[in-house]
GROMACS .gro file of C-alpha atoms in nm:
model
  475
    1MET     CA    1   6.148   5.962  10.452
    2THR     CA    2   6.223   5.972  10.109
    3ILE     CA    3   5.956   6.169   9.892
    4LEU     CA    4   5.739   5.951   9.614
    5ARG     CA    5   5.733   6.150   9.242
    6SER     CA    6   5.620   6.112   8.959
    7SER     CA    7   5.592   6.268   8.656
    8ILE     CA    8   5.308   6.474   8.748
    9LEU     CA    9   5.502   6.634   9.048
   10VAL     CA   10   5.779   6.692   8.841
   11ILE     CA   11   5.583   6.887   8.595
   12PHE     CA   12   5.326   7.023   8.776
   13GLY     CA   13   5.447   7.030   9.116
   14ALA     CA   14   5.756   7.218   9.128
   15CYS     CA   15   5.774   7.489   9.371
   16PHE     CA   16   6.072   7.684   9.273
   17ILE     CA   17   6.077   7.929   8.925
   18ILE     CA   18   6.353   8.075   8.786
   19ALA     CA   19   6.244   8.423   8.733
   20LEU     CA   20   6.253   8.642   8.454
   21LEU     CA   21   6.382   9.031   8.516
   22ILE     CA   22   6.085   9.235   8.436
   23ASP     CA   23   6.080   9.557   8.288
   24ARG     CA   24   5.799   9.769   8.450
   25ASP     CA   25   5.714  10.107   8.464
   26SER     CA   26   7.864   8.024  13.358
   27LEU     CA   27   7.497   8.198  13.031
   28THR     CA   28   7.146   8.222  13.184
   29VAL     CA   29   6.832   8.117  13.021
   30ASP     CA   30   6.704   8.493  13.048
   31LEU     CA   31   6.665   8.587  12.655
   32PRO     CA   32   6.819   8.930  12.570
   33GLU     CA   33   6.620   9.196  12.465
   34LEU     CA   34   6.655   9.415  12.191
   35ALA     CA   35   6.482   9.681  12.012
   36PRO     CA   36   6.408   9.715  11.758
   37VAL     CA   37   6.438   9.313  11.730
   38VAL     CA   38   6.696   9.260  11.390
   39ALA     CA   39   6.847   8.922  11.321
   40THR     CA   40   7.148   9.074  11.178
   41PRO     CA   41   7.426   9.003  11.450
   42VAL     CA   42   7.536   9.308  11.676
   43ALA     CA   43   7.893   9.373  11.834
   44ASP     CA   44   7.747   9.495  12.177
   45GLY     CA   45   7.872   9.227  12.421
   46ARG     CA   46   7.604   8.981  12.417
   47ALA     CA   47   7.667   8.602  12.396
   48TRP     CA   48   7.739   8.487  12.040
   49PHE     CA   49   7.555   8.134  11.939
   50CYS     CA   50   7.728   7.962  11.648
   51ALA     CA   51   7.569   7.640  11.516
   52GLY     CA   52   7.901   7.496  11.392
   53GLY     CA   53   7.964   7.224  11.132
   54SER     CA   54   8.104   6.833  11.179
   55GLY     CA   55   8.403   6.693  11.394
   56PRO     CA   56   8.730   6.647  11.296
   57ASP     CA   57   8.644   6.373  11.059
   58GLY     CA   58   8.349   6.553  10.867
   59GLY     CA   59   8.270   6.705  10.538
   60ALA     CA   60   8.295   7.093  10.725
   61VAL     CA   61   8.564   7.085  10.971
   62VAL     CA   62   8.457   7.368  11.200
   63GLY     CA   63   8.668   7.616  11.387
   64LEU     CA   64   8.643   7.971  11.585
   65GLU     CA   65   8.783   8.281  11.488
   66ILE     CA   66   8.697   8.562  11.766
   67VAL     CA   67   8.788   8.867  11.657
   68ASN     CA   68   8.869   9.163  11.917
   69ALA     CA   69   8.831   9.531  11.755
   70GLY     CA   70   8.871   9.674  12.085
   71ALA     CA   71   9.177   9.839  12.292
   72THR     CA   72   9.156   9.612  12.599
   73THR     CA   73   9.260   9.259  12.615
   74ILE     CA   74   8.950   8.992  12.633
   75GLU     CA   75   8.904   8.636  12.749
   76PRO     CA   76   8.611   8.519  12.662
   77GLU     CA   77   8.410   8.177  12.711
   78ILE     CA   78   8.338   7.931  12.496
   79THR     CA   79   8.141   7.669  12.574
   80VAL     CA   80   8.169   7.331  12.325
   81ILE     CA   81   7.812   7.171  12.240
   82GLY     CA   82   7.794   6.859  12.071
   83ASP     CA   83   7.531   6.621  11.935
   84GLY     CA   84   7.623   6.321  12.164
   85ASP     CA   85   7.566   6.237  12.538
   86GLY     CA   86   7.809   6.409  12.657
   87GLU     CA   87   7.831   6.758  12.864
   88PRO     CA   88   7.962   7.061  12.722
   89THR     CA   89   8.268   7.182  12.795
   90THR     CA   90   8.397   7.502  12.839
   91HIS     CA   91   8.747   7.716  12.747
   92ARG     CA   92   8.871   7.999  12.789
   93VAL     CA   93   9.091   8.187  12.499
   94VAL     CA   94   9.300   8.531  12.537
   95VAL     CA   95   9.240   8.801  12.248
   96GLU     CA   96   9.460   9.115  12.211
   97PRO     CA   97   9.350   9.413  12.169
   98PHE     CA   98   9.263   9.478  11.814
   99GLY     CA   99   9.388   9.114  11.746
  100ARG     CA  100   9.222   8.764  11.656
  101SER     CA  101   9.236   8.420  11.839
  102ALA     CA  102   9.145   8.101  11.620
  103VAL     CA  103   9.009   7.815  11.771
  104ALA     CA  104   8.988   7.439  11.662
  105LEU     CA  105   8.640   7.366  11.804
  106ALA     CA  106   8.629   7.057  11.638
  107ASP     CA  107   8.904   6.902  11.840
  108LEU     CA  108   8.741   7.036  12.144
  109ALA     CA  109   8.495   6.776  12.057
  110GLU     CA  110   8.609   6.457  11.961
  111ARG     CA  111   8.299   6.247  11.962
  112SER     CA  112   8.074   6.422  11.851
  113ASP     CA  113   7.972   6.428  11.465
  114TRP     CA  114   7.857   6.773  11.443
  115VAL     CA  115   7.981   7.065  11.705
  116SER     CA  116   7.859   7.413  11.814
  117ALA     CA  117   7.951   7.652  12.076
  118ILE     CA  118   7.861   8.014  12.264
  119VAL     CA  119   8.086   8.254  12.338
  120GLU     CA  120   8.059   8.460  12.599
  121VAL     CA  121   8.212   8.776  12.550
  122THR     CA  122   8.179   9.045  12.799
  123ALA     CA  123   8.304   9.340  12.609
  124SER     CA  124   8.135   9.552  12.274
  125ASP     CA  125   8.321   9.522  11.928
  126VAL     CA  126   8.403   9.168  11.969
  127LEU     CA  127   8.279   8.982  11.660
  128VAL     CA  128   8.319   8.564  11.636
  129ASP     CA  129   8.271   8.362  11.279
  130GLN     CA  130   8.341   8.054  11.194
  131THR     CA  131   8.580   7.899  10.962
  132HIS     CA  132   8.446   7.532  10.726
  133THR     CA  133   8.699   7.308  10.608
  134GLY     CA  134   8.611   6.990  10.448
  135GLU     CA  135   8.739   6.776  10.111
  136HIS     CA  136   8.554   7.046   9.829
  137GLY     CA  137   8.662   7.372   9.989
  138THR     CA  138   8.657   7.607  10.272
  139ASP     CA  139   8.392   7.854  10.393
  140ARG     CA  140   8.334   8.129  10.632
  141SER     CA  141   8.045   8.196  10.826
  142SER     CA  142   7.922   8.427  11.068
  143CYS     CA  143   7.786   8.311  11.422
  144VAL     CA  144   7.483   8.508  11.534
  145THR     CA  145   7.344   8.697  11.843
  146GLY     CA  146   7.047   8.571  11.906
  147ALA     CA  147   6.850   8.243  11.896
  148ALA     CA  148   6.469   8.270  11.660
  149SER     CA  149   6.156   8.130  11.648
  150SER     CA  150   6.108   8.084  11.286
  151VAL     CA  151   6.411   8.073  11.054
  152ILE     CA  152   6.420   7.999  10.677
  153LEU     CA  153   6.692   7.851  10.458
  154PRO     CA  154   6.579   7.937  10.091
  155SER     CA  155   6.768   7.706   9.875
  156GLY     CA  156   6.975   7.412   9.848
  157ALA     CA  157   7.026   7.125   9.694
  158THR     CA  158   7.033   6.745   9.700
  159ARG     CA  159   7.161   6.519   9.401
  160LYS     CA  160   7.409   6.331   9.564
  161LEU     CA  161   7.452   6.089   9.292
  162SER     CA  162   7.404   6.286   8.950
  163HIS     CA  163   7.551   6.593   9.089
  164GLY     CA  164   7.751   6.564   9.422
  165GLU     CA  165   7.530   6.796   9.621
  166GLU     CA  166   7.452   6.699   9.976
  167MET     CA  167   7.318   6.906  10.231
  168VAL     CA  168   7.286   6.931  10.631
  169LEU     CA  169   7.046   7.100  10.835
  170LEU     CA  170   7.188   7.199  11.145
  171LEU     CA  171   6.956   7.322  11.449
  172PHE     CA  172   7.078   7.452  11.784
  173ALA     CA  173   6.877   7.530  12.131
  174PRO     CA  174   7.155   7.717  12.290
  175TYR     CA  175   6.935   7.799  12.593
  176TYR     CA  176   6.885   7.502  12.862
  177GLU     CA  177   6.523   7.463  12.768
  178ASP     CA  178   6.416   7.195  12.500
  179ALA     CA  179   6.332   7.330  12.155
  180ILE     CA  180   6.055   7.148  11.965
  181ALA     CA  181   5.986   7.245  11.557
  182ASP     CA  182   5.811   7.151  11.260
  183VAL     CA  183   6.010   7.159  10.941
  184THR     CA  184   5.907   7.191  10.589
  185PHE     CA  185   6.115   7.123  10.300
  186ASP     CA  186   5.898   7.293   9.956
  187ALA     CA  187   6.141   7.117   9.708
  188ASN     CA  188   6.110   7.095   9.329
  189VAL     CA  189   5.988   6.754   9.372
  190GLY     CA  190   5.751   6.759   9.611
  191VAL     CA  191   5.690   6.870   9.975
  192ASP     CA  192   5.807   6.720  10.293
  193SER     CA  193   5.814   6.769  10.689
  194LEU     CA  194   5.931   6.656  11.012
  195GLU     CA  195   5.671   6.757  11.285
  196ALA     CA  196   5.783   6.784  11.652
  197LEU     CA  197   6.101   6.733  11.576
  198VAL     CA  198   6.292   6.796  11.948
  199VAL     CA  199   6.643   6.971  11.936
  200PRO     CA  200   6.724   6.963  12.382
  201GLY     CA  201   6.800   7.213  12.583
  202ARG     CA  202   7.196   7.311  12.521
  203ARG     CA  203   7.253   7.052  12.216
  204VAL     CA  204   7.243   7.047  11.843
  205VAL     CA  205   7.087   6.812  11.610
  206ALA     CA  206   7.189   6.726  11.277
  207VAL     CA  207   6.931   6.649  10.966
  208ASP     CA  208   7.050   6.479  10.673
  209VAL     CA  209   6.847   6.657  10.420
  210THR     CA  210   6.978   6.447  10.128
  211ASN     CA  211   6.777   6.143  10.327
  212GLU     CA  212   6.477   6.333  10.378
  213VAL     CA  213   6.434   6.476  10.002
  214THR     CA  214   6.627   6.305   9.772
  215VAL     CA  215   6.769   6.423   9.383
  216ALA     CA  216   6.596   6.772   9.485
  217SER     CA  217   6.791   7.045   9.253
  218ARG     CA  218   6.604   7.327   9.427
  219VAL     CA  219   6.444   7.311   9.818
  220SER     CA  220   6.347   7.593  10.059
  221THR     CA  221   6.427   7.462  10.456
  222SER     CA  222   6.120   7.647  10.675
  223VAL     CA  223   6.195   7.562  11.042
  224GLU     CA  224   5.914   7.710  11.309
  225VAL     CA  225   5.969   7.638  11.640
  226ASP     CA  226   5.651   7.583  11.846
  227SER     CA  227   5.852   7.555  12.200
  228GLY     CA  228   6.179   7.750  12.300
  229LEU     CA  229   6.456   7.905  12.002
  230ILE     CA  230   6.714   7.797  11.789
  231VAL     CA  231   6.984   7.871  11.552
  232ALA     CA  232   6.959   7.692  11.273
  233SER     CA  233   7.248   7.707  10.994
  234ARG     CA  234   7.277   7.478  10.604
  235VAL     CA  235   7.581   7.293  10.510
  236GLN     CA  236   7.587   7.236  10.110
  237ILE     CA  237   7.890   7.028   9.934
  238ARG     CA  238   7.895   7.044   9.628
  239SER     CA  239   8.173   6.724   9.497
  240GLY     CA  240   8.123   6.852   9.172
  241GLY     CA  241   7.905   6.517   9.014
  242GLU     CA  242   7.871   6.493   8.671
  243PRO     CA  243   7.749   6.704   8.484
  244TRP     CA  244   7.896   6.966   8.719
  245GLU     CA  245   8.215   6.800   8.743
  246ASN     CA  246   8.385   7.122   8.732
  247LEU     CA  247   8.115   7.307   8.982
  248ARG     CA  248   8.269   7.194   9.348
  249GLY     CA  249   8.276   7.399   9.709
  250LEU     CA  250   8.150   7.384  10.044
  251SER     CA  251   7.872   7.663  10.121
  252VAL     CA  252   7.777   7.684  10.515
  253MET     CA  253   7.495   7.993  10.583
  254PRO     CA  254   7.322   8.101  10.923
  255GLY     CA  255   6.935   8.064  10.834
  256VAL     CA  256   6.706   8.358  10.768
  257ALA     CA  257   6.541   8.455  11.161
  258ASN     CA  258   6.188   8.579  11.111
  259GLY     CA  259   6.206   8.694  10.741
  260ALA     CA  260   6.188   9.137  10.711
  261ALA     CA  261   5.932   9.339  10.521
  262VAL     CA  262   6.297   9.491  10.398
  263SER     CA  263   6.628   9.370  10.373
  264VAL     CA  264   6.964   9.382  10.171
  265LEU     CA  265   7.190   9.224  10.053
  266PRO     CA  266   7.544   9.420   9.983
  267ALA     CA  267   7.711   9.225   9.769
  268LEU     CA  268   7.588   8.986   9.395
  269GLN     CA  269   7.793   8.950   9.081
  270ARG     CA  270   7.507   8.956   8.779
  271ASP     CA  271   7.683   8.659   8.615
  272SER     CA  272   7.715   8.393   8.853
  273ASP     CA  273   7.444   8.469   9.137
  274LEU     CA  274   7.108   8.335   9.151
  275LEU     CA  275   6.864   8.522   9.444
  276SER     CA  276   6.609   8.326   9.626
  277VAL     CA  277   6.344   8.533   9.768
  278THR     CA  278   6.135   8.298   9.976
  279ASN     CA  279   5.714   8.391  10.102
  280PRO     CA  280   5.702   8.179  10.437
  281ASN     CA  281   5.298   8.265  10.499
  282PRO     CA  282   5.156   7.935  10.482
  283THR     CA  283   4.805   8.094  10.339
  284GLN     CA  284   4.862   8.438  10.150
  285ARG     CA  285   5.104   8.517   9.849
  286ALA     CA  286   5.318   8.806   9.898
  287GLU     CA  287   5.408   9.079   9.637
  288VAL     CA  288   5.779   9.204   9.651
  289ASP     CA  289   6.005   9.402   9.444
  290VAL     CA  290   6.362   9.374   9.428
  291GLU     CA  291   6.541   9.694   9.368
  292ILE     CA  292   6.878   9.694   9.226
  293ILE     CA  293   7.104   9.959   9.359
  294ALA     CA  294   7.434   9.942   9.131
  295GLU     CA  295   7.696  10.231   8.995
  296GLY     CA  296   7.486  10.503   8.743
  297ILE     CA  297   7.167  10.242   8.727
  298VAL     CA  298   6.831  10.339   8.786
  299MET     CA  299   6.561  10.108   8.677
  300TYR     CA  300   6.225  10.017   8.780
  301PRO     CA  301   6.233   9.678   9.036
  302ILE     CA  302   6.197   9.315   8.986
  303GLU     CA  303   5.837   9.193   9.048
  304LEU     CA  304   5.798   8.876   9.201
  305THR     CA  305   5.482   8.709   9.357
  306ILE     CA  306   5.557   8.492   9.531
  307ARG     CA  307   5.238   8.222   9.602
  308ALA     CA  308   5.209   8.131   9.984
  309GLY     CA  309   5.486   7.933  10.147
  310ARG     CA  310   5.682   7.921   9.817
  311THR     CA  311   6.021   8.041   9.684
  312VAL     CA  312   6.120   8.236   9.353
  313VAL     CA  313   6.469   8.187   9.246
  314VAL     CA  314   6.574   8.507   9.057
  315ASP     CA  315   6.862   8.496   8.791
  316LEU     CA  316   7.038   8.808   8.740
  317SER     CA  317   7.213   8.773   8.449
  318SER     CA  318   6.887   8.694   8.217
  319ASP     CA  319   6.807   9.084   8.251
  320GLU     CA  320   6.940   9.294   7.945
  321ARG     CA  321   6.927   9.590   8.120
  322LEU     CA  322   7.203   9.491   8.349
  323SER     CA  323   7.443   9.381   8.127
  324THR     CA  324   7.704   9.642   8.156
  325LEU     CA  325   7.755   9.568   8.555
  326SER     CA  326   7.963   9.306   8.728
  327ASP     CA  327   7.851   9.346   9.084
  328LEU     CA  328   7.551   9.493   9.301
  329SER     CA  329   7.315   9.494   9.569
  330VAL     CA  330   6.950   9.469   9.570
  331VAL     CA  331   6.730   9.594   9.836
  332VAL     CA  332   6.437   9.271   9.908
  333ARG     CA  333   6.090   9.469   9.948
  334SER     CA  334   5.733   9.301  10.064
  335LEU     CA  335   5.491   9.530   9.944
  336SER     CA  336   5.224   9.367  10.189
  337GLY     CA  337   5.466   9.493  10.507
  338SER     CA  338   5.463   9.055  10.518
  339SER     CA  339   5.842   8.881  10.599
  340VAL     CA  340   6.015   8.739  10.308
  341ALA     CA  341   6.364   8.570  10.331
  342ALA     CA  342   6.625   8.621  10.075
  343MET     CA  343   6.973   8.478   9.988
  344VAL     CA  344   7.210   8.450   9.748
  345GLU     CA  345   7.427   8.164   9.626
  346ARG     CA  346   7.664   8.220   9.439
  347ARG     CA  347   7.880   7.968   9.217
  348VAL     CA  348   8.162   7.958   8.971
  349PRO     CA  349   8.299   7.637   8.810
  350SER     CA  350   8.694   7.603   8.799
  351GLY     CA  351   8.830   7.644   8.468
  352GLY     CA  352   8.749   8.008   8.425
  353GLU     CA  353   8.975   8.330   8.462
  354ASP     CA  354   8.764   8.404   8.810
  355VAL     CA  355   8.821   8.209   9.145
  356PRO     CA  356   8.638   7.909   9.202
  357GLY     CA  357   8.417   7.770   9.406
  358VAL     CA  358   8.050   7.868   9.573
  359ALA     CA  359   7.962   8.084   9.879
  360SER     CA  360   7.611   8.197  10.008
  361MET     CA  361   7.480   8.440  10.278
  362GLY     CA  362   7.107   8.619  10.374
  363ALA     CA  363   6.960   8.890  10.355
  364LEU     CA  364   7.041   9.194  10.605
  365ASP     CA  365   6.733   9.302  10.845
  366ALA     CA  366   6.884   9.635  10.937
  367ALA     CA  367   7.122   9.874  10.899
  368SER     CA  368   7.348  10.096  11.133
  369THR     CA  369   7.580  10.388  11.170
  370ARG     CA  370   7.871  10.199  11.256
  371TRP     CA  371   7.991   9.879  11.127
  372LEU     CA  372   8.324   9.550  11.174
  373ALA     CA  373   8.408   9.395  10.891
  374PRO     CA  374   8.747   9.155  10.927
  375VAL     CA  375   8.931   9.228  10.620
  376GLU     CA  376   9.083   8.850  10.517
  377GLY     CA  377   9.384   8.932  10.263
  378SER     CA  378   9.385   9.153   9.951
  379GLY     CA  379   9.135   8.896   9.810
  380GLY     CA  380   8.845   9.035  10.016
  381SER     CA  381   8.652   9.397   9.989
  382ILE     CA  382   8.399   9.542  10.174
  383SER     CA  383   8.033   9.635  10.038
  384ILE     CA  384   7.886   9.944  10.152
  385VAL     CA  385   7.491   9.952  10.076
  386ASN     CA  386   7.291  10.319  10.185
  387PRO     CA  387   6.946  10.181  10.136
  388SER     CA  388   6.797  10.545  10.198
  389SER     CA  389   6.601  10.710   9.882
  390THR     CA  390   6.654  11.040  10.081
  391THR     CA  391   6.936  11.081  10.276
  392THR     CA  392   7.292  11.118  10.211
  393ALA     CA  393   7.534  10.944  10.450
  394GLY     CA  394   7.902  11.100  10.490
  395VAL     CA  395   8.137  10.708  10.518
  396THR     CA  396   8.443  10.683  10.674
  397VAL     CA  397   8.655  10.390  10.642
  398GLY     CA  398   8.969  10.289  10.871
  399SER     CA  399   9.136  10.010  11.074
  400ALA     CA  400   9.054   9.956  11.469
  401GLY     CA  401   9.374  10.084  11.611
  402LYS     CA  402   9.458  10.291  11.362
  403VAL     CA  403   9.452  10.648  11.393
  404ASP     CA  404   9.403  10.780  11.035
  405ALA     CA  405   9.131  10.693  10.820
  406HIS     CA  406   9.189  10.531  10.522
  407GLU     CA  407   8.911  10.623  10.281
  408THR     CA  408   8.636  10.933  10.362
  409PHE     CA  409   8.340  10.978  10.107
  410ASP     CA  410   7.966  11.076  10.052
  411LEU     CA  411   7.728  10.797   9.943
  412GLY     CA  412   7.437  10.957   9.766
  413PRO     CA  413   7.101  10.766   9.847
  414ARG     CA  414   7.056  10.422   9.713
  415GLN     CA  415   7.424  10.405   9.636
  416ARG     CA  416   7.713  10.197   9.722
  417ARG     CA  417   8.022  10.170   9.744
  418VAL     CA  418   8.333   9.846   9.745
  419ILE     CA  419   8.615   9.902   9.922
  420GLN     CA  420   8.909   9.613   9.819
  421GLY     CA  421   9.092   9.465  10.056
  422SER     CA  422   9.403   9.622   9.917
  423ARG     CA  423   9.324   9.953  10.040
  424PHE     CA  424   9.428   9.914  10.385
  425GLY     CA  425   9.800   9.918  10.344
  426ASP     CA  426  10.108   9.778  10.210
  427GLY     CA  427  10.015   9.455  10.055
  428SER     CA  428  10.293   9.256  10.107
  429GLN     CA  429  10.176   9.328  10.523
  430LEU     CA  430   9.779   9.294  10.434
  431ASP     CA  431   9.781   8.847  10.485
  432LEU     CA  432  10.004   8.878  10.791
  433GLU     CA  433   9.833   9.190  10.938
  434ARG     CA  434   9.430   9.078  10.838
  435PRO     CA  435   9.282   9.449  10.986
  436ILE     CA  436   8.985   9.515  11.108
  437ALA     CA  437   8.805   9.726  10.963
  438VAL     CA  438   8.547  10.037  11.074
  439ILE     CA  439   8.271  10.197  10.896
  440GLU     CA  440   8.119  10.453  11.073
  441ALA     CA  441   7.857  10.683  10.887
  442THR     CA  442   7.657  10.969  10.916
  443SER     CA  443   7.315  10.758  10.862
  444PRO     CA  444   7.287  10.440  10.879
  445VAL     CA  445   7.410  10.212  10.618
  446VAL     CA  446   7.418   9.841  10.496
  447VAL     CA  447   7.783   9.634  10.478
  448GLY     CA  448   7.857   9.354  10.335
  449ARG     CA  449   8.213   9.125  10.327
  450GLU     CA  450   8.351   8.844  10.081
  451TYR     CA  451   8.684   8.730   9.949
  452ALA     CA  452   8.832   8.519   9.701
  453GLY     CA  453   9.125   8.329   9.760
  454ALA     CA  454   9.298   8.074   9.603
  455THR     CA  455   9.027   7.789   9.587
  456SER     CA  456   8.691   7.956   9.744
  457ARG     CA  457   8.488   8.202   9.840
  458HIS     CA  458   8.308   8.328  10.081
  459LEU     CA  459   7.993   8.574  10.142
  460LEU     CA  460   7.955   8.720  10.483
  461ALA     CA  461   7.773   9.003  10.635
  462GLY     CA  462   7.953   9.320  10.852
  463ILE     CA  463   7.883   9.329  11.199
  464ILE     CA  464   7.715   9.611  11.377
  465ALA     CA  465   7.860   9.807  11.656
  466GLY     CA  466   7.653  10.110  11.652
  467PRO     CA  467   7.318  10.213  11.694
  468ILE     CA  468   7.052   9.964  11.502
  469THR     CA  469   6.804  10.116  11.266
  470ALA     CA  470   6.554   9.834  11.118
  471LEU     CA  471   6.600   9.825  10.760
  472VAL     CA  472   6.159   9.895  10.790
  473ASP     CA  473   6.184  10.214  10.931
  474LEU     CA  474   6.355  10.372  10.661
  475TYR     CA  475   6.064  10.275  10.396
   0.00000   0.00000   0.00000
């Protein structure tokens, strides 16, 4: 269904605001139990749910990489689930201690246009990432360890003819129970919805948002499940249509499950990143503070007022107070305590000195004293954030399977530290070894990872591998 647009909608119906920065003074059907309940992935031996990507002929051909940070060999079972009528198939793969194994997931479901997976593991310190390859770029995203009844994707675009922007929403029901979902698209051209969309149990459904919401420069997607649980993901393709022919890439991002009263985005770049914050509450507005964490910078937070069901986009490059910064972290805090969803999208056009491409990730809602973060090469880095306003964290960064730590330091309240991938060993061997970073701290921290290759960019969460602390409990 195509949204009807008029000049009135264009002028008055825009639901997104480029915000000014304000300086103010055999898986069973039993659902896993988690205390506290958080959406950030946890490597504690539970199943991993991968919303996936396209089949062999699509624009986001999906693969898996299973990473074993433990000292014993594992043989996880992979259930491959397509969008067709074929039955799911199961496969096993061997992953050596402190090693990785790649799985060409798309090739295991050749008759499916879209493919998802469940990876069942029986050991902790195991994580699962998705890889995506298409004509216009590559990307990497995390699988998740829990399904949800509410998922938000704060940003997207569908200007296919003028800008080469295409967006697909993937809905995956990992359990045997069917999921019935209401999907709302809140765009600058109006609001549209799909009601009572059925996602069959152990199936993936792809919604072509480009056809549902045409010619939208900004579209926020909210999925509310009336029955069952889902995993949702956004596939965003930018093929460089005019006038943005120098901006192209592929970005696949898991949705923000449930939202959170407090969440952290560990790594943002001032000049290329847009921060989107969605208030999913259909009746009440949200007052939100965006707190900046950067080396040597102390400032009042950015203040946002977000109407019910709407999204605000913050352009960090417009704040002169940040003019001396290249990268930073943010804490997104709902002052009323209601949940909001935040994400960052990075856009770097070709032709400059920086690595081109697009990347995105959702905010993390939990901290821990132990994290895993696979290093993707010398072009990668790890961001470590101490969200506490009172406690200094003693941090040790090492590699799985290695005795000696690479770095030990104190991270003061509301401070961050970036560790470059080149610090993990001999640069000439780094791309071959691809170490698995282990971050341990004396108090809870938040970890993100990023990678800039020759032609692509990736933004991902670190993976919790220790005690879980909901970020709201630190405030």
